[in-house]
Amino acid sequence: MSTEGEQGLQELSGLEELLDLVREDLVRSPGPIDVPRIVRVLRRQGRVLGAAATLELTAQLRDHVDGLGPLQALAVPGVTDLLVNDDGTVWVDDADGLHRTALRLGPAQARELAVRLATSGGRRLDDAVPWVDAHLPSGIRFHAVLPPLSPGGAIISLRLPAAQRLDLADLQALGAFTPAARAVLDAIVAARVPFLVTGGTGTGKSTLLAAMLATAPPTERLVVVEDVLELAIDHPHVVHLQSRHPNSEGAGAVDLTALVRQSLRMRPDRIVLGECRGAEVRELLQALNTGHEGGCGTVHANTAADVPARLEALGALGGLDRSALATQVASALQVVVHLGRHDGVRRLEEIALLERTADGTLTARTALRPEGGTLHEEPAAAALADRLRCSVELSPSTASTRTATGSLRPTTGRSHIPTKHARTASAPPTGRRAV
């Protein structure tokens, strides 16, 4: 704030008192927090500020009433997460990774912010319901925990949406994957094979999934089921379904399982489960096994090899034993696109296939692995090529690393997708409509 603005605020009884006055004025006269409103509130107190100070004060009050309050200044482009710990320290996650800021919130300040954000997201947060997961009108994903569940003050976690929607070209330019890897991602969508985007927290799973789905033909209808709205897909025909938490009486909850069932009646070309985290994986597998091709979702996993164990744990919540889950997954899900994050950079780490072994267990075999700017073939490369009905020409420097399974190549009578600048297959696979 300018010197004039600082002097103006010092003449006031304090920002908190002015905030109370603005809130009272909003009750009497609902509407936006703008300069005329702030001038009116100040005049009732017999106070006047200059034009520049009034503009800055209006912006600051708007941030405290409608925005992120003391955290608003930290919500700049490039920041993906804002975190307030129980000791009041504030951390940000950006291109430099997770690091601490100079800002520190007091216990009362953090609690007031958490309760206000929960209210703006249509959720309740108090001593009776001391935690909340909400989606704010601004698109920010919000989570908070109050004492006594936190040993100190309120714990706040904010996941900020990207300032712009990133497509596959943008991600490639940022170094997330090579042109050859992008060709494979394009082929996965074009071939309508069901796939999972996996990775740890903050690896960009939702961003990549949205970018891949944006390449789906505009004639397709995408039905997206999420617990909290996160997938921003640049596609002309997207329908979103969001789960609902119970009300203060504990009634009215609608979980992801119910929404996946509802999505089947909505004529979907692709069913998208934003994040598989519970029993809803059973409904998704059943849907993908009954003619709904091209379905996809995200799953938290440390490596692609860990995905089968993760799916088994989720399947157990849905009443599926290990054998039943392996049978369902073997015919419902095919490709795993695994992401990682190192030194603040999110990258594609491997592409694997989900397969059922001879003893009936589920496994993930690596097909392609980016290394040193090139795409190396792994044991499942030929099987991946067969499923995608395409070939991928690798850099000559990778020839020595190719396995006995051979390179990704088209099977007889099927389409060829070159490595660079490919978007869709040149011909539709037999028995499927053109995409």
Coordinates of C-alpha atoms in Angstrom, one line a residue:
M1 CA 0.0 0.0 0.0
S2 CA 1.2 3.5 -0.7
T3 CA 2.4 6.0 2.0
E4 CA -0.9 7.9 1.7
G5 CA -2.8 4.6 2.1
E6 CA -0.8 3.6 5.2
Q7 CA -1.4 7.0 6.8
G8 CA -5.1 6.7 6.0
L9 CA -5.3 3.3 7.7
Q10 CA -3.4 4.6 10.7
E11 CA -6.0 7.3 11.1
L12 CA -8.8 4.7 11.2
S13 CA -9.6 2.7 14.3
G14 CA -8.1 -0.4 12.6
L15 CA -8.8 -2.6 9.6
E16 CA -10.9 -5.1 11.7
E17 CA -13.2 -2.4 12.8
L18 CA -13.6 -1.1 9.3
L19 CA -14.3 -4.7 8.1
D20 CA -17.1 -4.9 10.6
L21 CA -18.6 -1.7 9.3
V22 CA -18.4 -2.9 5.7
R23 CA -20.1 -6.2 6.6
E24 CA -22.9 -4.3 8.4
D25 CA -23.3 -2.1 5.3
L26 CA -23.5 -5.2 3.1
V27 CA -26.4 -6.6 5.3
R28 CA -28.3 -3.3 4.9
S29 CA -27.5 -3.0 1.2
P30 CA -26.2 -6.2 -0.6
G31 CA -24.0 -5.7 -3.5
P32 CA -20.3 -5.5 -4.6
I33 CA -17.6 -4.0 -2.4
D34 CA -16.7 -1.0 -4.5
V35 CA -15.4 2.5 -4.1
P36 CA -18.8 4.2 -3.6
R37 CA -19.6 1.7 -0.7
I38 CA -16.3 2.3 1.0
V39 CA -16.6 6.1 0.6
R40 CA -20.1 5.9 2.1
V41 CA -18.9 3.8 5.1
L42 CA -16.0 6.2 5.7
R43 CA -18.3 9.3 5.5
R44 CA -20.6 7.8 8.2
Q45 CA -17.5 7.8 10.4
G46 CA -16.6 11.4 9.4
R47 CA -13.4 10.2 7.6
V48 CA -12.2 11.0 4.1
L49 CA -9.3 9.5 2.2
G50 CA -7.6 10.5 -1.0
A51 CA -8.5 8.8 -4.3
A52 CA -5.4 6.5 -4.4
A53 CA -5.8 5.4 -0.8
T54 CA -9.5 4.8 -1.3
L55 CA -8.8 2.5 -4.3
E56 CA -6.2 0.5 -2.4
L57 CA -8.3 0.3 0.7
T58 CA -11.3 -0.9 -1.4
A59 CA -9.1 -3.7 -2.9
Q60 CA -7.8 -4.7 0.5
L61 CA -11.3 -4.8 2.0
R62 CA -12.6 -6.8 -1.0
D63 CA -9.9 -9.3 -0.5
H64 CA -10.8 -9.7 3.2
V65 CA -14.5 -10.0 2.6
D66 CA -14.7 -11.9 -0.8
G67 CA -11.1 -13.1 -1.4
L68 CA -8.3 -14.8 0.6
G69 CA -7.8 -12.0 3.0
P70 CA -4.1 -11.8 4.2
L71 CA -3.2 -14.6 1.8
Q72 CA -4.5 -12.8 -1.3
A73 CA -1.2 -11.1 -2.1
L74 CA 0.4 -14.6 -2.3
A75 CA -2.0 -15.9 -4.9
V76 CA 0.1 -14.9 -7.9
P77 CA 0.6 -16.7 -11.2
G78 CA 2.7 -19.8 -10.8
V79 CA 1.6 -20.6 -7.3
T80 CA -0.3 -23.9 -7.1
D81 CA -0.8 -24.2 -3.3
L82 CA -1.1 -21.9 -0.3
L83 CA -0.8 -23.6 3.1
V84 CA -1.3 -22.3 6.6
N85 CA 0.0 -24.5 9.4
D86 CA -1.3 -24.7 12.9
D87 CA 1.5 -22.5 14.2
G88 CA 0.4 -19.7 11.8
T89 CA 3.3 -20.0 9.3
V90 CA 2.3 -19.7 5.7
W91 CA 3.9 -21.7 2.9
V92 CA 3.6 -21.5 -0.9
D93 CA 4.2 -24.1 -3.6
D94 CA 5.4 -22.7 -6.9
A95 CA 8.0 -23.3 -9.6
D96 CA 10.7 -23.2 -6.8
G97 CA 9.0 -25.9 -4.8
L98 CA 7.5 -25.6 -1.4
H99 CA 8.9 -22.8 0.7
R100 CA 8.0 -20.6 3.7
T101 CA 6.9 -17.0 3.4
A102 CA 7.4 -14.1 5.8
L103 CA 3.7 -14.0 6.5
R104 CA 2.3 -15.4 9.8
L105 CA -1.3 -15.6 10.9
G106 CA -2.5 -15.4 14.4
P107 CA -4.9 -18.1 15.7
A108 CA -8.0 -15.9 15.6
Q109 CA -7.0 -14.6 12.2
A110 CA -6.5 -18.1 10.7
R111 CA -9.8 -19.4 12.2
E112 CA -11.8 -16.4 10.9
L113 CA -10.4 -16.9 7.4
A114 CA -11.1 -20.6 7.5
V115 CA -14.7 -20.2 8.6
R116 CA -15.4 -17.4 6.1
L117 CA -13.9 -19.4 3.2
A118 CA -16.0 -22.5 4.2
T119 CA -19.1 -20.3 4.2
S120 CA -18.3 -18.9 0.8
G121 CA -18.0 -22.5 -0.4
G122 CA -21.4 -23.4 1.0
R123 CA -20.0 -25.6 3.8
R124 CA -20.2 -25.5 7.6
L125 CA -17.0 -25.2 9.7
D126 CA -17.3 -24.9 13.5
D127 CA -16.6 -26.8 16.7
A128 CA -19.3 -29.4 15.8
V129 CA -17.9 -29.9 12.3
P130 CA -14.2 -29.1 12.6
W131 CA -13.1 -30.0 9.1
V132 CA -14.2 -29.1 5.6
D133 CA -13.4 -29.7 2.0
A134 CA -15.0 -27.2 -0.4
H135 CA -14.7 -25.6 -3.8
L136 CA -14.7 -21.8 -3.7
P137 CA -16.5 -19.7 -6.3
S138 CA -13.2 -18.5 -7.6
G139 CA -12.3 -22.1 -8.5
I140 CA -9.9 -22.7 -5.6
R141 CA -10.0 -26.0 -3.8
F142 CA -10.2 -25.4 0.0
H143 CA -9.6 -27.7 3.0
A144 CA -9.4 -26.7 6.6
V145 CA -9.1 -28.3 10.0
L146 CA -9.9 -26.5 13.3
P147 CA -8.7 -27.2 16.8
P148 CA -8.8 -29.5 18.7
L149 CA -8.1 -31.7 15.7
S150 CA -5.1 -29.5 15.0
P151 CA -2.9 -28.9 18.1
G152 CA -2.5 -25.2 17.5
G153 CA -4.6 -23.0 15.3
A154 CA -6.5 -23.6 12.1
I155 CA -4.8 -25.6 9.3
I156 CA -5.7 -24.3 5.8
S157 CA -4.8 -25.8 2.5
L158 CA -5.7 -24.0 -0.8
R159 CA -5.2 -25.5 -4.2
L160 CA -5.2 -22.7 -6.8
P161 CA -6.4 -23.3 -10.3
A162 CA -4.0 -22.5 -13.2
A163 CA -4.2 -19.0 -14.5
Q164 CA -4.7 -20.5 -18.0
R165 CA -5.7 -23.9 -19.3
L166 CA -2.7 -25.8 -20.4
D167 CA -3.0 -28.0 -23.4
L168 CA -0.5 -30.8 -24.5
A169 CA 1.5 -28.3 -26.5
D170 CA 1.9 -26.0 -23.5
L171 CA 3.0 -29.0 -21.3
Q172 CA 5.4 -30.1 -23.9
A173 CA 6.9 -26.6 -24.0
L174 CA 7.3 -26.7 -20.2
G175 CA 9.3 -29.9 -20.5
A176 CA 6.7 -32.3 -19.1
F177 CA 7.3 -34.7 -22.0
T178 CA 9.0 -35.0 -25.4
P179 CA 7.3 -34.8 -28.8
A180 CA 7.5 -38.6 -29.1
A181 CA 5.7 -39.0 -25.7
R182 CA 3.1 -36.5 -26.8
A183 CA 2.4 -38.6 -29.8
V184 CA 1.7 -41.5 -27.6
L185 CA -0.6 -39.4 -25.4
D186 CA -2.5 -38.3 -28.5
A187 CA -2.8 -41.9 -29.6
I188 CA -4.2 -43.0 -26.2
V189 CA -7.1 -40.6 -26.6
A190 CA -7.6 -41.3 -30.3
A191 CA -7.7 -45.1 -29.8
R192 CA -10.3 -44.7 -27.0
V193 CA -8.4 -47.0 -24.7
P194 CA -9.3 -46.6 -21.0
F195 CA -6.4 -45.1 -19.0
L196 CA -5.4 -43.8 -15.6
V197 CA -3.2 -40.8 -14.9
T198 CA -1.2 -41.5 -11.7
G199 CA 1.3 -39.8 -9.5
G200 CA 1.9 -38.3 -6.1
T201 CA 0.4 -35.2 -4.7
G202 CA 1.0 -32.1 -6.8
T203 CA 2.5 -33.9 -9.8
G204 CA -0.1 -32.4 -12.2
K205 CA -2.4 -35.4 -12.7
S206 CA -5.6 -33.3 -13.2
T207 CA -3.7 -30.9 -15.5
L208 CA -2.5 -33.6 -17.8
L209 CA -5.9 -35.4 -17.8
A210 CA -7.7 -32.3 -18.8
A211 CA -5.1 -31.6 -21.5
M212 CA -5.5 -35.1 -22.9
L213 CA -9.3 -34.9 -22.9
A214 CA -9.2 -31.6 -24.7
T215 CA -8.0 -33.5 -27.7
A216 CA -11.1 -35.7 -27.8
P217 CA -13.3 -35.1 -30.9
P218 CA -15.8 -32.3 -30.3
T219 CA -18.6 -34.7 -31.2
E220 CA -18.0 -36.7 -28.0
R221 CA -19.9 -36.1 -24.8
L222 CA -17.6 -36.1 -21.7
V223 CA -19.3 -36.7 -18.3
V224 CA -17.0 -35.8 -15.5
V225 CA -17.6 -37.1 -11.9
E226 CA -15.6 -35.4 -9.1
D227 CA -15.7 -35.0 -5.4
V228 CA -14.5 -31.4 -5.7
L229 CA -14.5 -29.7 -9.1
E230 CA -10.9 -29.6 -10.4
L231 CA -10.9 -30.7 -14.1
A232 CA -11.1 -27.7 -16.4
I233 CA -11.4 -29.3 -19.8
D234 CA -11.2 -27.1 -23.0
H235 CA -13.9 -29.1 -24.8
P236 CA -17.2 -28.1 -26.3
H237 CA -19.3 -30.8 -24.6
V238 CA -18.4 -31.4 -21.0
V239 CA -20.9 -32.2 -18.2
H240 CA -19.8 -32.0 -14.6
L241 CA -21.2 -33.9 -11.6
Q242 CA -20.0 -33.1 -8.1
S243 CA -20.6 -35.1 -4.9
R244 CA -22.5 -33.5 -2.0
H245 CA -21.6 -33.7 1.6
P246 CA -24.2 -34.2 4.3
N247 CA -26.0 -31.2 5.8
S248 CA -25.8 -30.3 9.5
E249 CA -28.3 -33.0 10.3
G250 CA -26.1 -35.6 8.6
A251 CA -28.6 -36.1 5.7
G252 CA -28.5 -35.4 1.9
A253 CA -25.1 -36.8 1.1
V254 CA -24.5 -38.0 -2.5
D255 CA -21.3 -39.9 -3.0
L256 CA -19.2 -40.6 -6.1
T257 CA -20.6 -44.1 -6.4
A258 CA -24.1 -42.8 -6.9
L259 CA -22.9 -40.2 -9.4
V260 CA -21.0 -42.7 -11.5
R261 CA -24.2 -44.7 -11.7
Q262 CA -26.1 -41.6 -12.7
S263 CA -23.5 -40.8 -15.4
L264 CA -24.4 -44.1 -17.2
R265 CA -27.9 -42.7 -17.9
M266 CA -26.5 -39.5 -19.4
R267 CA -25.4 -40.8 -22.8
P268 CA -21.7 -40.5 -22.1
D269 CA -19.1 -41.1 -24.8
R270 CA -16.4 -41.0 -22.1
I271 CA -16.9 -41.3 -18.3
V272 CA -14.2 -39.4 -16.4
L273 CA -13.7 -40.0 -12.7
G274 CA -11.7 -37.1 -11.4
E275 CA -10.0 -39.1 -8.7
C276 CA -10.5 -42.7 -7.7
R277 CA -10.3 -42.8 -4.0
G278 CA -12.9 -45.3 -2.7
A279 CA -15.7 -47.7 -3.5
E280 CA -16.6 -45.8 -6.7
V281 CA -13.8 -47.6 -8.5
R282 CA -16.2 -50.7 -8.6
E283 CA -18.8 -48.7 -10.5
L284 CA -16.2 -47.2 -12.9
L285 CA -14.9 -50.7 -13.7
Q286 CA -18.4 -52.0 -14.3
A287 CA -19.1 -49.1 -16.6
L288 CA -16.0 -49.5 -18.6
N289 CA -16.8 -53.2 -19.0
T290 CA -20.2 -52.6 -20.5
G291 CA -19.4 -50.7 -23.6
H292 CA -18.3 -47.3 -22.3
E293 CA -14.9 -46.9 -24.1
G294 CA -12.3 -44.3 -23.5
G295 CA -13.1 -43.8 -19.8
C296 CA -10.3 -42.4 -17.6
G297 CA -9.4 -40.9 -14.2
T298 CA -6.6 -40.2 -11.8
V299 CA -5.2 -42.3 -8.9
H300 CA -2.6 -41.4 -6.3
A301 CA 0.4 -43.8 -6.6
N302 CA 4.1 -43.4 -6.0
T303 CA 5.0 -45.4 -9.1
A304 CA 3.2 -47.2 -11.9
A305 CA 4.2 -50.5 -10.3
D306 CA 2.2 -49.5 -7.2
V307 CA -1.0 -48.9 -9.2
P308 CA -2.3 -52.5 -8.9
A309 CA -1.9 -52.5 -5.1
R310 CA -3.6 -49.2 -5.0
L311 CA -6.5 -50.4 -7.1
E312 CA -6.8 -53.6 -4.9
A313 CA -7.1 -51.4 -1.8
L314 CA -9.8 -49.3 -3.5
G315 CA -11.6 -52.4 -4.8
A316 CA -11.7 -53.8 -1.3
L317 CA -13.7 -50.8 -0.2
G318 CA -16.2 -51.6 -3.0
G319 CA -16.4 -55.3 -1.9
L320 CA -14.1 -56.7 -4.7
D321 CA -11.6 -59.3 -3.7
R322 CA -8.2 -59.4 -5.3
S323 CA -9.2 -61.9 -8.0
A324 CA -12.4 -60.1 -8.9
L325 CA -10.6 -56.8 -9.1
A326 CA -7.9 -58.2 -11.4
T327 CA -10.6 -59.7 -13.7
Q328 CA -12.4 -56.4 -13.9
V329 CA -9.3 -54.2 -14.4
A330 CA -7.9 -56.6 -17.1
S331 CA -10.7 -55.8 -19.4
A332 CA -11.7 -52.3 -18.2
L333 CA -8.4 -50.4 -17.8
Q334 CA -5.4 -50.7 -20.0
V335 CA -2.9 -47.8 -19.8
V336 CA -1.2 -46.1 -16.9
V337 CA 0.4 -42.6 -17.5
H338 CA 2.5 -41.9 -14.5
L339 CA 3.8 -38.5 -13.5
G340 CA 6.5 -37.4 -11.1
R341 CA 7.9 -34.1 -9.8
H342 CA 11.5 -33.3 -9.3
D343 CA 13.0 -29.9 -8.4
G344 CA 9.6 -28.3 -8.9
V345 CA 9.2 -29.6 -12.5
R346 CA 6.4 -32.0 -13.3
R347 CA 7.3 -34.7 -15.8
L348 CA 6.0 -37.8 -17.4
E349 CA 7.9 -40.7 -15.8
E350 CA 6.6 -43.8 -17.6
I351 CA 3.7 -45.3 -19.5
A352 CA 2.7 -48.8 -18.5
L353 CA 0.1 -51.4 -19.2
L354 CA -2.2 -53.0 -16.7
E355 CA -2.2 -56.8 -17.2
R356 CA -3.4 -60.0 -15.5
T357 CA -0.6 -62.5 -14.9
A358 CA -0.9 -66.3 -15.2
D359 CA -1.6 -66.7 -11.5
G360 CA -4.5 -64.2 -11.8
T361 CA -2.9 -61.2 -10.1
L362 CA -2.8 -57.7 -11.5
T363 CA 0.5 -56.1 -12.6
A364 CA 1.7 -53.0 -14.3
R365 CA 4.4 -53.6 -17.0
T366 CA 6.4 -50.6 -18.2
A367 CA 6.1 -49.9 -21.9
L368 CA 7.8 -46.5 -22.4
R369 CA 10.1 -44.5 -20.2
P370 CA 11.5 -41.0 -21.0
E371 CA 15.2 -40.7 -20.2
G372 CA 17.5 -37.9 -21.2
G373 CA 15.1 -36.3 -23.7
T374 CA 14.4 -39.6 -25.5
L375 CA 11.7 -42.2 -25.2
H376 CA 13.0 -45.7 -24.3
E377 CA 11.1 -48.9 -25.0
E378 CA 10.5 -51.3 -22.2
P379 CA 9.1 -54.9 -22.2
A380 CA 5.5 -53.9 -22.8
A381 CA 6.2 -51.6 -25.7
A382 CA 5.0 -54.0 -28.4
A383 CA 1.8 -54.7 -26.5
L384 CA 1.1 -51.0 -26.1
A385 CA 1.6 -50.4 -29.9
D386 CA -0.9 -53.2 -30.6
R387 CA -3.5 -51.6 -28.3
L388 CA -3.0 -48.2 -29.7
R389 CA -2.9 -49.5 -33.3
C390 CA 0.0 -47.2 -34.1
S391 CA 3.8 -46.9 -34.2
V392 CA 6.1 -44.5 -32.5
E393 CA 9.5 -43.8 -34.1
L394 CA 12.1 -43.3 -31.4
S395 CA 15.3 -41.3 -31.6
P396 CA 18.1 -43.3 -33.2
S397 CA 20.1 -42.9 -30.0
T398 CA 17.6 -45.3 -28.3
A399 CA 18.1 -48.1 -30.7
S400 CA 20.6 -49.9 -28.4
T401 CA 18.1 -49.8 -25.5
R402 CA 15.3 -51.5 -27.4
T403 CA 14.2 -54.8 -26.0
A404 CA 13.4 -58.1 -27.7
T405 CA 9.8 -57.1 -27.9
G406 CA 10.6 -54.8 -30.8
S407 CA 9.6 -51.2 -31.5
L408 CA 6.2 -49.6 -31.4
R409 CA 4.8 -50.4 -34.8
P410 CA 1.5 -50.6 -36.6
T411 CA -0.1 -54.0 -37.0
T412 CA -1.2 -55.1 -40.5
G413 CA -4.0 -53.0 -41.9
R414 CA -4.0 -50.6 -39.0
S415 CA -3.2 -46.9 -38.9
H416 CA 0.2 -45.3 -38.4
I417 CA 0.8 -42.3 -36.1
P418 CA 4.1 -40.6 -36.6
T419 CA 6.1 -39.3 -33.7
K420 CA 5.8 -35.6 -34.3
H421 CA 2.8 -33.4 -34.7
A422 CA 0.3 -36.3 -34.6
R423 CA -3.2 -35.7 -33.3
T424 CA -5.5 -38.5 -34.4
A425 CA -5.3 -41.9 -36.2
S426 CA -5.6 -41.8 -40.0
A427 CA -8.3 -44.5 -39.9
P428 CA -10.7 -45.8 -37.3
P429 CA -10.1 -49.2 -35.8
T430 CA -12.4 -52.0 -37.0
G431 CA -15.7 -52.2 -35.2
R432 CA -15.4 -48.7 -33.7
R433 CA -16.7 -45.4 -34.8
A434 CA -14.3 -42.8 -36.2
V435 CA -12.7 -40.5 -33.6

